[in-house]
Amino acid sequence: MVKEYIEKNRARFLDELFQWLRIPSISADSSHKQDVRRAAEYLRHQLTAAGVDSVQIFETKGHPVVYGEKIIDTALPTVLVYGHYDVQPADPLELWDSPPFEPVVKDEKIYARGSCDDKGQVYMHVKAFEVMSKLDLLSCNIKFMVEGEEEVGSDNLGDFVKQNKGKLAADIILISDTALISLEHPSITTGLRGLSYMEVEVRGPNRDLHSGVYGGAVANPINTLCTMIASLHDTSGKVTIPGFYDKVIELTPDERHALNKAPFDLQHYKRDLDIGEIKGEENYTTLERTGIRPTLDVNGIWGGYTGEGAKTVLPSKATAKISMRLVPDQSSAEITALFTNHIESIAPPYVSVKVTAHHGGEPAVTATNSASFRAASMAFKDVFGKEPIPTRDGGSIPIVALFKKELGLDTVLMGFGFDSDAIHSPNEHYGVKNFMLGIETIVAFYGHFHKIKS
Ligand code: BES
Ligand code: MN
Ligand code: MN
C-alpha cells in the first residue's frame, strides 16, 4: 500500500521537490538572503499541505528555522526530524553540465545543487509524513526542525535549541543527511567527524614588491606560508601539531575489523576520482582514514598575482583556509587552541602571522544498541532486503553532538545519498531510486519504532 502510494504520486513528489530546488538558498552568500527565506517558506507551505500542524518560521540572528509538529497522542513515542534547507554555493558554475538551480533528471538521477545535500533528503521526510497521514499510518508523534545555516556552521541553532528545549522534547532525533554504501549494501551511519576551521594570514613587507628588485633578500609570504603548511604533516601522513592525537580514541582490533568488513572497491574509488593512487595516514585503510582518523587539509590558499598573464611581484601577504576533521574525543575548542599556538610558534621572525578561528563542531558517535537503531535496521531490512552495515562517515553535522549535550538525545543517521553524489561539487545529484526508497524506509522506520517502544 505504501509502495503503491509512493509510485502513484512519484511525478508530483518530484515536481514539488524540483520547485524547492529551483530556489537558490545559498546560506553563505548574503545576496541570497531572500532566497533562503523563500526556501523556508516553501517548506512551511509543503509541511502544512502534508498535514503537519502549526508550522512556523522562527527567526534567528541568521537564517530562519522551520518548525512544525504533529502530536497524535502524548503517550506515543516522539521523533524529532532534523535537516537543512540551505545549500552550498554552486560555483564554479562553468563546470556544471546543466544549471545548478534548474533541476533535471538524467540517468535516473536528479541533478541540482541541494538535490542530495540536503533538500532532497529532507523532502523524503515531508513525503513520508504525507504517506502516513493519507494512509492513516501515523504511529508516532513527529516534530520537524529544519534549519537554514547548516552549511555555514549552524551558528544560531544552538541558541534556538537551548531556548526551545520543551518544544523540542522527543525520544530520538532522526536525520537524513549522510550516505549509503550502495543500494545493494544499505548502511546506517554511526559516527561523524567534528571540525575546526581556521584561517592563517602571513604578512611580510608592507607592500607588494618588485620580485627582481627585492627577490632573494626579503621573505616571500607565500613561500613562507607553504613551508609552514608543508611542515604540518610528517612523511607517514600524521599531523605534526603537538598534542593533536592526545584525545583520539583508538579502536580495538575487533572494532577496526568490523569497520573494514564494509564493502569498499578501491579500483572503483580511484576511477571515480581519476586518481592513480590514494594517499593518507600510514597503517590505516581508506575507510579508517575517513571514518575514525583526524585530518588536516588546506581548503583554499591565495595571495600575490593570480590574474591573466605574468606579473613579477613579491606579495606582501598570503592567506590560507585550513580545516581539521576531528574524531572522538577530540574537542574543537582544544584543537583550535593547539593549532593556533603551533602556527604562532613555527612562524619565522621575518613574517607576522594572524590566526583566526571560523566555525567548529564536535565529533559524534551514535548508539547501536538503542530501540531507534534497531527500528532503523529493520526498516532497511524491509525495504532493501538486507541488514544495513554500520559505517563511520567522514563529514560533519555538528548539531548531532549538540542534541546529545543539550537535549540528552541520541540520533539515528538514516541517510540515502552516495559518497559519489558530488555534494558541495559541480553536478551534485541524487538518485530518484534513493529518493523513493528513502521515503519507504522512513515510513517503515516509524512502524518499527512504534512497535519496539510500546
Ligand atoms: N551533509 C553534510 C555532512 C555529511 C556529508 C555527513 C556526507 C556525512 C556524509 C553537511 O551538510 C555538511 O556538509 N557539513 C559540513 C560541516 C559544516 C560545519 C559546514 C561539512 O562536513 O563540511
Ligand atoms: Mn548536509
Ligand atoms: Mn553539506
Short mmCIF file of C-alpha atoms and ligand atoms in Angstrom, two decimals:
data_model
loop_
_atom_site.label_atom_id
_atom_site.label_comp_id
_atom_site.label_asym_id
_atom_site.label_seq_id
_atom_site.Cartn_x
_atom_site.Cartn_y
_atom_site.Cartn_z
CA MET A 1 0.00 0.00 0.00
CA VAL A 2 2.82 2.36 0.94
CA LYS A 3 4.81 1.43 -2.14
CA GLU A 4 1.77 1.89 -4.35
CA TYR A 5 1.02 5.32 -2.95
CA ILE A 6 4.62 6.42 -3.46
CA GLU A 7 4.70 5.06 -7.02
CA LYS A 8 1.38 6.63 -7.91
CA ASN A 9 2.47 10.03 -6.68
CA ARG A 10 6.04 9.85 -7.91
CA ALA A 11 5.71 12.56 -10.56
CA ARG A 12 4.10 15.01 -8.16
CA PHE A 13 6.67 14.29 -5.41
CA LEU A 14 9.49 15.05 -7.83
CA ASP A 15 7.74 18.11 -9.21
CA GLU A 16 7.33 19.54 -5.70
CA LEU A 17 10.95 18.83 -4.85
CA PHE A 18 12.06 20.48 -8.09
CA GLN A 19 10.21 23.68 -7.17
CA TRP A 20 12.17 23.75 -3.94
CA LEU A 21 15.47 23.02 -5.69
CA ARG A 22 14.87 25.98 -8.02
CA ILE A 23 15.24 28.35 -5.05
CA PRO A 24 18.97 29.14 -4.63
CA SER A 25 19.06 29.03 -0.83
CA ILE A 26 22.81 29.61 -0.51
CA SER A 27 23.34 30.45 3.15
CA ALA A 28 26.94 31.62 2.73
CA ASP A 29 26.06 34.33 0.22
CA SER A 30 24.27 37.37 1.68
CA SER A 31 22.95 38.33 -1.75
CA HIS A 32 20.76 35.18 -1.49
CA LYS A 33 19.26 36.07 1.89
CA GLN A 34 15.76 36.43 0.41
CA ASP A 35 16.11 33.14 -1.47
CA VAL A 36 16.99 31.38 1.77
CA ARG A 37 13.80 32.79 3.28
CA ARG A 38 11.76 31.78 0.24
CA ALA A 39 13.08 28.23 0.63
CA ALA A 40 11.97 28.28 4.29
CA GLU A 41 8.52 29.49 3.27
CA TYR A 42 8.19 26.87 0.58
CA LEU A 43 8.99 24.18 3.15
CA ARG A 44 6.50 25.65 5.61
CA HIS A 45 3.85 25.52 2.92
CA GLN A 46 4.65 21.92 1.94
CA LEU A 47 4.77 20.67 5.52
CA THR A 48 1.41 22.29 6.18
CA ALA A 49 -0.03 20.79 3.00
CA ALA A 50 1.21 17.36 4.09
CA GLY A 51 -0.76 17.69 7.32
CA VAL A 52 1.83 18.92 9.85
CA ASP A 53 0.32 21.27 12.44
CA SER A 54 1.26 24.86 13.24
CA VAL A 55 4.31 25.02 11.01
CA GLN A 56 6.11 28.23 11.80
CA ILE A 57 9.15 30.16 10.70
CA PHE A 58 11.32 31.10 13.66
CA GLU A 59 13.68 34.00 13.29
CA THR A 60 17.27 33.69 14.46
CA LYS A 61 20.16 36.13 14.27
CA GLY A 62 20.88 34.49 10.93
CA HIS A 63 18.65 32.46 8.64
CA PRO A 64 15.31 31.18 9.98
CA VAL A 65 14.40 27.75 11.37
CA VAL A 66 11.26 25.99 10.13
CA TYR A 67 9.46 24.11 12.89
CA GLY A 68 6.23 22.12 12.89
CA GLU A 69 4.79 19.12 14.68
CA LYS A 70 2.08 16.51 14.65
CA ILE A 71 1.22 15.30 18.13
CA ILE A 72 -1.28 12.47 17.77
CA ASP A 73 -1.08 11.14 21.34
CA THR A 74 1.34 12.29 24.05
CA ALA A 75 1.59 8.69 25.28
CA LEU A 76 3.21 7.65 21.98
CA PRO A 77 6.92 7.97 21.19
CA THR A 78 8.08 11.24 19.65
CA VAL A 79 10.61 11.58 16.83
CA LEU A 80 12.33 14.89 16.07
CA VAL A 81 13.34 15.10 12.41
CA TYR A 82 16.25 17.46 11.70
CA GLY A 83 17.60 18.60 8.35
CA HIS A 84 18.73 21.69 6.49
CA TYR A 85 17.22 23.61 3.59
CA ASP A 86 20.28 25.77 2.89
CA VAL A 87 22.77 24.71 0.22
CA GLN A 88 26.40 25.25 -0.67
CA PRO A 89 27.37 27.87 -3.24
CA ALA A 90 27.21 26.41 -6.75
CA ASP A 91 30.43 27.77 -8.19
CA PRO A 92 32.45 27.04 -10.26
CA LEU A 93 29.36 27.37 -12.47
CA GLU A 94 31.14 26.58 -15.72
CA LEU A 95 31.77 23.02 -14.52
CA TRP A 96 28.06 22.17 -14.29
CA ASP A 97 26.60 20.23 -17.21
CA SER A 98 23.19 21.78 -16.50
CA PRO A 99 22.41 24.90 -14.41
CA PRO A 100 22.56 24.13 -10.65
CA PHE A 101 19.15 25.62 -9.89
CA GLU A 102 17.31 24.15 -12.86
CA PRO A 103 16.85 20.54 -11.74
CA VAL A 104 16.76 17.84 -14.41
CA VAL A 105 16.55 14.06 -14.29
CA LYS A 106 19.32 12.36 -16.24
CA ASP A 107 20.10 8.62 -15.99
CA GLU A 108 17.54 8.32 -13.19
CA LYS A 109 19.34 10.96 -11.11
CA ILE A 110 18.21 14.42 -10.09
CA TYR A 111 20.89 16.99 -10.95
CA ALA A 112 20.74 20.20 -8.90
CA ARG A 113 22.51 21.91 -6.02
CA GLY A 114 20.85 20.59 -2.86
CA SER A 115 19.34 17.54 -4.58
CA CYS A 116 21.18 15.26 -2.13
CA ASP A 117 22.52 17.73 0.47
CA ASP A 118 20.02 18.20 1.93
CA LYS A 119 16.75 19.33 0.31
CA GLY A 120 16.20 16.02 -1.48
CA GLN A 121 16.72 14.08 1.73
CA VAL A 122 14.56 16.42 3.82
CA TYR A 123 11.81 16.16 1.24
CA MET A 124 11.70 12.37 1.69
CA HIS A 125 10.60 13.08 5.26
CA VAL A 126 7.93 15.53 4.13
CA LYS A 127 6.55 12.95 1.72
CA ALA A 128 6.89 10.08 4.20
CA PHE A 129 4.72 12.15 6.50
CA GLU A 130 2.16 12.68 3.74
CA VAL A 131 2.09 8.94 3.04
CA MET A 132 1.49 8.08 6.69
CA SER A 133 -1.06 10.81 7.09
CA LYS A 134 -3.02 9.85 3.96
CA LEU A 135 -2.89 6.11 4.64
CA ASP A 136 -3.71 6.54 8.31
CA LEU A 137 -0.40 5.07 9.40
CA LEU A 138 0.80 7.73 11.82
CA SER A 139 2.03 5.84 14.87
CA CYS A 140 4.45 8.30 16.48
CA ASN A 141 4.41 12.00 17.26
CA ILE A 142 6.63 13.79 14.79
CA LYS A 143 8.42 17.12 15.09
CA PHE A 144 10.24 18.78 12.22
CA MET A 145 13.09 21.20 12.75
CA VAL A 146 14.77 22.25 9.52
CA GLU A 147 17.43 24.93 9.60
CA GLY A 148 18.95 27.31 7.05
CA GLU A 149 22.51 27.63 8.37
CA GLU A 150 23.96 24.11 8.42
CA GLU A 151 26.37 24.81 5.57
CA VAL A 152 27.77 27.82 7.40
CA GLY A 153 28.23 26.14 10.77
CA SER A 154 24.77 26.28 12.43
CA ASP A 155 25.90 29.34 14.41
CA ASN A 156 22.44 30.23 15.69
CA LEU A 157 20.86 26.82 16.02
CA GLY A 158 22.49 26.20 19.40
CA ASP A 159 20.61 29.17 20.86
CA PHE A 160 17.37 28.01 19.26
CA VAL A 161 17.77 24.55 20.77
CA LYS A 162 18.64 25.92 24.22
CA GLN A 163 15.67 28.30 24.16
CA ASN A 164 13.19 25.68 22.99
CA LYS A 165 14.06 22.58 24.99
CA GLY A 166 10.42 21.98 25.93
CA LYS A 167 9.16 22.32 22.40
CA LEU A 168 11.88 20.00 21.07
CA ALA A 169 11.39 17.27 23.69
CA ALA A 170 11.46 13.90 21.94
CA ASP A 171 12.63 10.31 22.28
CA ILE A 172 15.13 10.41 19.45
CA ILE A 173 16.44 12.57 16.62
CA LEU A 174 16.14 11.30 13.05
CA ILE A 175 18.39 12.76 10.34
CA SER A 176 18.80 12.00 6.64
CA ASP A 177 21.91 13.94 5.65
CA THR A 178 24.54 11.22 5.25
CA ALA A 179 25.45 8.47 2.81
CA LEU A 180 24.63 4.85 1.99
CA ILE A 181 27.34 2.46 0.76
CA SER A 182 25.13 1.40 -2.18
CA LEU A 183 21.61 0.17 -2.87
CA GLU A 184 22.97 -3.40 -2.71
CA HIS A 185 24.71 -2.65 0.58
CA PRO A 186 22.48 -0.45 2.68
CA SER A 187 24.18 1.15 5.68
CA ILE A 188 23.49 3.29 8.69
CA THR A 189 25.94 5.96 9.73
CA THR A 190 27.10 5.53 13.31
CA GLY A 191 29.70 8.26 13.52
CA LEU A 192 30.51 11.70 12.15
CA ARG A 193 33.69 13.71 12.39
CA GLY A 194 33.98 17.06 14.09
CA LEU A 195 35.57 20.16 12.65
CA SER A 196 37.91 23.03 13.43
CA TYR A 197 38.05 25.57 10.62
CA MET A 198 40.91 28.08 10.69
CA GLU A 199 42.34 30.92 8.66
CA VAL A 200 46.03 31.82 8.65
CA GLU A 201 47.35 35.11 7.31
CA VAL A 202 51.08 35.59 6.81
CA ARG A 203 52.37 39.14 6.34
CA GLY A 204 55.78 40.18 5.09
CA PRO A 205 56.77 43.57 3.61
CA ASN A 206 54.34 46.47 3.94
CA ARG A 207 53.55 46.45 0.21
CA ASP A 208 53.80 44.25 -2.88
CA LEU A 209 57.38 44.48 -4.17
CA HIS A 210 59.15 44.10 -7.50
CA SER A 211 60.31 40.48 -7.39
CA GLY A 212 63.51 41.36 -9.24
CA VAL A 213 64.47 44.35 -7.14
CA TYR A 214 63.75 42.65 -3.79
CA GLY A 215 63.51 38.94 -4.61
CA GLY A 216 66.09 36.89 -2.72
CA ALA A 217 66.52 39.50 0.02
CA VAL A 218 63.03 39.73 1.53
CA ALA A 219 60.99 36.70 2.63
CA ASN A 220 58.09 35.88 0.33
CA PRO A 221 54.93 35.32 2.49
CA ILE A 222 53.53 32.77 0.03
CA ASN A 223 56.75 30.75 0.13
CA THR A 224 56.78 31.02 3.91
CA LEU A 225 53.12 30.00 4.29
CA CYS A 226 53.71 26.99 2.02
CA THR A 227 56.71 25.91 4.08
CA MET A 228 54.69 26.21 7.27
CA ILE A 229 51.79 24.24 5.79
CA ALA A 230 54.13 21.55 4.45
CA SER A 231 55.50 21.06 7.96
CA LEU A 232 52.04 20.23 9.33
CA HIS A 233 52.31 16.61 8.11
CA ASP A 234 55.18 14.17 8.57
CA THR A 235 56.22 11.58 6.00
CA SER A 236 53.88 8.97 7.47
CA GLY A 237 50.89 11.24 6.92
CA LYS A 238 50.45 12.21 10.58
CA VAL A 239 49.61 15.73 11.65
CA THR A 240 52.60 17.24 13.48
CA ILE A 241 50.77 19.65 15.78
CA PRO A 242 51.87 18.71 19.32
CA GLY A 243 49.02 17.11 21.25
CA PHE A 244 46.85 16.68 18.14
CA TYR A 245 46.31 12.95 18.75
CA ASP A 246 46.23 13.02 22.55
CA LYS A 247 42.45 12.63 22.88
CA VAL A 248 41.90 10.37 19.85
CA ILE A 249 40.19 7.15 20.84
CA GLU A 250 41.94 4.22 19.16
CA LEU A 251 39.54 1.49 18.09
CA THR A 252 40.11 -2.05 19.31
CA PRO A 253 41.29 -4.61 16.73
CA ASP A 254 37.75 -6.07 16.75
CA GLU A 255 36.18 -2.70 16.10
CA ARG A 256 38.61 -2.00 13.28
CA HIS A 257 37.94 -5.40 11.80
CA ALA A 258 34.18 -4.76 11.86
CA LEU A 259 34.61 -1.36 10.24
CA ASN A 260 36.75 -2.80 7.46
CA LYS A 261 34.23 -5.53 6.67
CA ALA A 262 32.12 -2.91 4.88
CA PRO A 263 32.39 -3.38 1.11
CA PHE A 264 34.89 -0.97 -0.45
CA ASP A 265 36.17 -1.12 -4.01
CA LEU A 266 39.49 0.70 -4.28
CA GLN A 267 39.64 0.47 -8.09
CA HIS A 268 36.19 1.96 -8.40
CA TYR A 269 37.07 4.66 -5.87
CA LYS A 270 40.17 5.69 -7.83
CA ARG A 271 38.40 5.55 -11.15
CA ASP A 272 35.55 7.71 -9.88
CA LEU A 273 38.04 10.40 -8.83
CA ASP A 274 40.50 9.96 -11.72
CA ILE A 275 43.43 9.45 -9.38
CA GLY A 276 46.27 6.99 -9.87
CA GLU A 277 46.92 6.38 -6.21
CA ILE A 278 45.35 7.08 -2.86
CA LYS A 279 47.28 8.74 -0.05
CA GLY A 280 46.77 9.03 3.68
CA GLU A 281 47.97 8.20 7.16
CA GLU A 282 50.16 5.08 7.13
CA ASN A 283 48.79 1.85 8.58
CA TYR A 284 45.15 2.82 8.17
CA THR A 285 42.71 1.76 5.46
CA THR A 286 40.70 4.24 3.41
CA LEU A 287 37.58 3.56 5.46
CA GLU A 288 39.59 4.23 8.62
CA ARG A 289 41.27 7.32 7.22
CA THR A 290 37.92 8.96 6.53
CA GLY A 291 35.93 7.40 9.34
CA ILE A 292 37.95 7.23 12.53
CA ARG A 293 41.09 9.31 11.99
CA PRO A 294 41.52 13.07 12.31
CA THR A 295 42.92 15.06 9.37
CA LEU A 296 44.18 18.47 8.32
CA ASP A 297 43.52 19.97 4.88
CA VAL A 298 44.05 23.29 3.18
CA ASN A 299 40.71 24.38 1.70
CA GLY A 300 41.95 27.45 -0.10
CA ILE A 301 45.12 29.49 -0.45
CA TRP A 302 45.73 32.82 -2.09
CA GLY A 303 47.98 35.83 -2.37
CA GLY A 304 50.04 37.68 -4.96
CA TYR A 305 49.06 37.80 -8.60
CA THR A 306 46.52 35.32 -9.94
CA GLY A 307 45.21 37.24 -12.93
CA GLU A 308 45.90 36.65 -16.61
CA GLY A 309 49.47 36.54 -17.83
CA ALA A 310 52.50 37.21 -15.65
CA LYS A 311 53.18 39.93 -13.12
CA THR A 312 56.53 39.86 -11.37
CA VAL A 313 55.60 40.55 -7.80
CA LEU A 314 56.79 39.60 -4.35
CA PRO A 315 53.49 39.76 -2.44
CA SER A 316 53.09 41.45 0.91
CA LYS A 317 50.78 38.77 2.30
CA ALA A 318 49.40 35.24 1.85
CA THR A 319 46.35 33.56 3.34
CA ALA A 320 45.10 30.00 3.70
CA LYS A 321 41.92 28.43 5.00
CA ILE A 322 42.72 25.21 6.83
CA SER A 323 40.26 22.72 8.28
CA MET A 324 40.78 19.82 10.60
CA ARG A 325 38.34 16.90 10.82
CA LEU A 326 38.11 15.56 14.35
CA VAL A 327 37.18 12.25 15.92
CA PRO A 328 36.10 11.30 19.45
CA ASP A 329 37.26 12.51 21.97
CA GLN A 330 38.97 15.46 20.36
CA SER A 331 37.34 18.78 21.14
CA SER A 332 37.00 21.53 18.59
CA ALA A 333 37.97 24.27 21.07
CA GLU A 334 41.07 22.35 22.21
CA ILE A 335 42.26 21.59 18.70
CA THR A 336 41.66 25.19 17.67
CA ALA A 337 43.90 26.32 20.56
CA LEU A 338 46.60 23.73 19.73
CA PHE A 339 46.60 24.78 16.09
CA THR A 340 46.80 28.49 16.95
CA ASN A 341 49.70 28.02 19.36
CA HIS A 342 51.56 25.78 16.97
CA ILE A 343 51.22 28.12 13.98
CA GLU A 344 52.38 31.06 16.10
CA SER A 345 55.33 29.03 17.37
CA ILE A 346 56.55 27.99 13.91
CA ALA A 347 56.19 31.45 12.34
CA PRO A 348 59.67 32.64 11.35
CA PRO A 349 60.77 36.09 12.60
CA TYR A 350 60.70 37.59 9.10
CA VAL A 351 56.88 37.41 8.86
CA SER A 352 53.96 38.07 11.18
CA VAL A 353 51.03 35.67 11.35
CA LYS A 354 47.43 36.08 12.33
CA VAL A 355 45.32 33.01 13.11
CA THR A 356 41.52 33.27 13.08
CA ALA A 357 39.07 30.55 14.06
CA HIS A 358 35.93 30.05 11.95
CA HIS A 359 33.19 27.61 12.91
CA GLY A 360 33.77 24.31 14.58
CA GLY A 361 31.79 21.30 15.68
CA GLU A 362 32.21 18.23 17.83
CA PRO A 363 32.52 14.68 16.53
CA ALA A 364 29.73 12.23 17.35
CA VAL A 365 29.21 8.51 17.66
CA THR A 366 25.65 7.23 17.82
CA ALA A 367 24.27 4.32 19.82
CA THR A 368 23.85 0.99 18.02
CA ASN A 369 22.08 -0.83 20.85
CA SER A 370 19.11 1.55 21.04
CA ALA A 371 15.48 0.99 20.10
CA SER A 372 15.81 3.61 17.38
CA PHE A 373 18.85 1.94 15.80
CA ARG A 374 17.07 -1.41 15.82
CA ALA A 375 14.00 0.17 14.25
CA ALA A 376 16.15 1.74 11.53
CA SER A 377 17.88 -1.61 10.88
CA MET A 378 14.55 -3.37 10.50
CA ALA A 379 13.27 -0.66 8.18
CA PHE A 380 16.29 -1.09 5.88
CA LYS A 381 15.86 -4.85 6.01
CA ASP A 382 12.20 -4.49 4.96
CA VAL A 383 12.88 -2.20 2.02
CA PHE A 384 16.35 -3.25 0.80
CA GLY A 385 16.10 -6.90 1.80
CA LYS A 386 19.40 -6.74 3.67
CA GLU A 387 20.66 -5.93 7.14
CA PRO A 388 22.30 -2.47 6.99
CA ILE A 389 26.03 -2.18 7.68
CA PRO A 390 27.11 0.31 10.34
CA THR A 391 29.56 2.88 8.91
CA ARG A 392 31.51 5.90 10.08
CA ASP A 393 31.16 8.87 7.75
CA GLY A 394 33.86 11.48 7.30
CA GLY A 395 31.63 14.55 7.07
CA SER A 396 30.33 16.65 9.94
CA ILE A 397 26.90 17.52 11.30
CA PRO A 398 27.82 19.49 14.42
CA ILE A 399 24.27 19.61 15.70
CA VAL A 400 24.33 15.86 16.46
CA ALA A 401 26.73 16.34 19.40
CA LEU A 402 24.77 19.39 20.49
CA PHE A 403 21.48 17.44 20.56
CA LYS A 404 23.13 14.93 22.84
CA LYS A 405 24.55 17.62 25.11
CA GLU A 406 21.54 19.94 25.29
CA LEU A 407 18.60 17.56 24.92
CA GLY A 408 20.24 14.31 26.04
CA LEU A 409 19.02 12.70 22.84
CA ASP A 410 20.54 10.09 20.57
CA THR A 411 20.42 10.45 16.82
CA VAL A 412 19.72 7.93 14.09
CA LEU A 413 21.60 8.85 10.90
CA MET A 414 19.49 7.32 8.17
CA GLY A 415 20.99 8.89 5.05
CA PHE A 416 20.29 7.82 1.46
CA GLY A 417 22.92 9.66 -0.60
CA PHE A 418 26.07 8.16 -2.07
CA ASP A 419 29.60 9.47 -1.50
CA SER A 420 29.78 9.86 -5.27
CA ASP A 421 26.74 12.17 -5.43
CA ALA A 422 29.07 15.17 -5.72
CA ILE A 423 27.67 17.11 -2.77
CA HIS A 424 29.40 20.51 -2.49
CA SER A 425 30.80 19.90 -6.01
CA PRO A 426 29.59 20.74 -9.52
CA ASN A 427 26.89 18.37 -10.83
CA GLU A 428 25.52 17.37 -7.43
CA HIS A 429 22.91 14.68 -7.97
CA TYR A 430 20.62 12.31 -6.13
CA GLY A 431 19.18 9.03 -7.36
CA VAL A 432 15.44 9.02 -7.97
CA LYS A 433 15.52 5.49 -6.62
CA ASN A 434 17.32 6.64 -3.48
CA PHE A 435 14.63 9.27 -3.02
CA MET A 436 11.77 6.81 -3.48
CA LEU A 437 13.29 4.02 -1.37
CA GLY A 438 14.16 6.59 1.28
CA ILE A 439 10.52 7.57 1.67
CA GLU A 440 9.56 3.92 2.02
CA THR A 441 12.30 3.25 4.57
CA ILE A 442 11.32 6.26 6.67
CA VAL A 443 7.69 5.08 6.76
CA ALA A 444 8.88 1.60 7.79
CA PHE A 445 11.08 3.12 10.50
CA TYR A 446 8.12 4.73 12.27
CA GLY A 447 6.21 1.47 12.24
CA HIS A 448 9.07 -0.42 13.88
CA PHE A 449 9.93 2.33 16.32
CA HIS A 450 6.32 2.46 17.47
CA LYS A 451 6.23 -1.33 17.96
CA ILE A 452 9.53 -1.50 19.84
CA LYS A 453 8.61 1.39 22.10
CA SER A 454 5.14 0.22 23.04
N1 BES B 1 25.52 16.57 4.96
C1 BES B 1 26.82 17.10 5.16
C2 BES B 1 27.68 16.25 6.07
C3 BES B 1 27.93 14.85 5.60
C4 BES B 1 28.19 14.56 4.28
C5 BES B 1 27.94 13.83 6.51
C6 BES B 1 28.41 13.26 3.87
C7 BES B 1 28.19 12.53 6.11
C8 BES B 1 28.40 12.24 4.78
C9 BES B 1 26.68 18.51 5.74
O1 BES B 1 25.75 19.28 5.03
C10 BES B 1 27.99 19.23 5.63
O2 BES B 1 28.42 19.48 4.53
N2 BES B 1 28.60 19.58 6.75
C11 BES B 1 29.79 20.37 6.76
C12 BES B 1 30.05 20.90 8.14
C13 BES B 1 29.55 22.28 8.41
C14 BES B 1 30.00 22.73 9.77
C15 BES B 1 29.89 23.28 7.38
C16 BES B 1 30.99 19.54 6.40
O3 BES B 1 31.04 18.34 6.71
O4 BES B 1 31.91 20.12 5.82
MN MN B 2 24.03 18.24 4.72
MN MN B 3 26.77 19.99 3.16
#
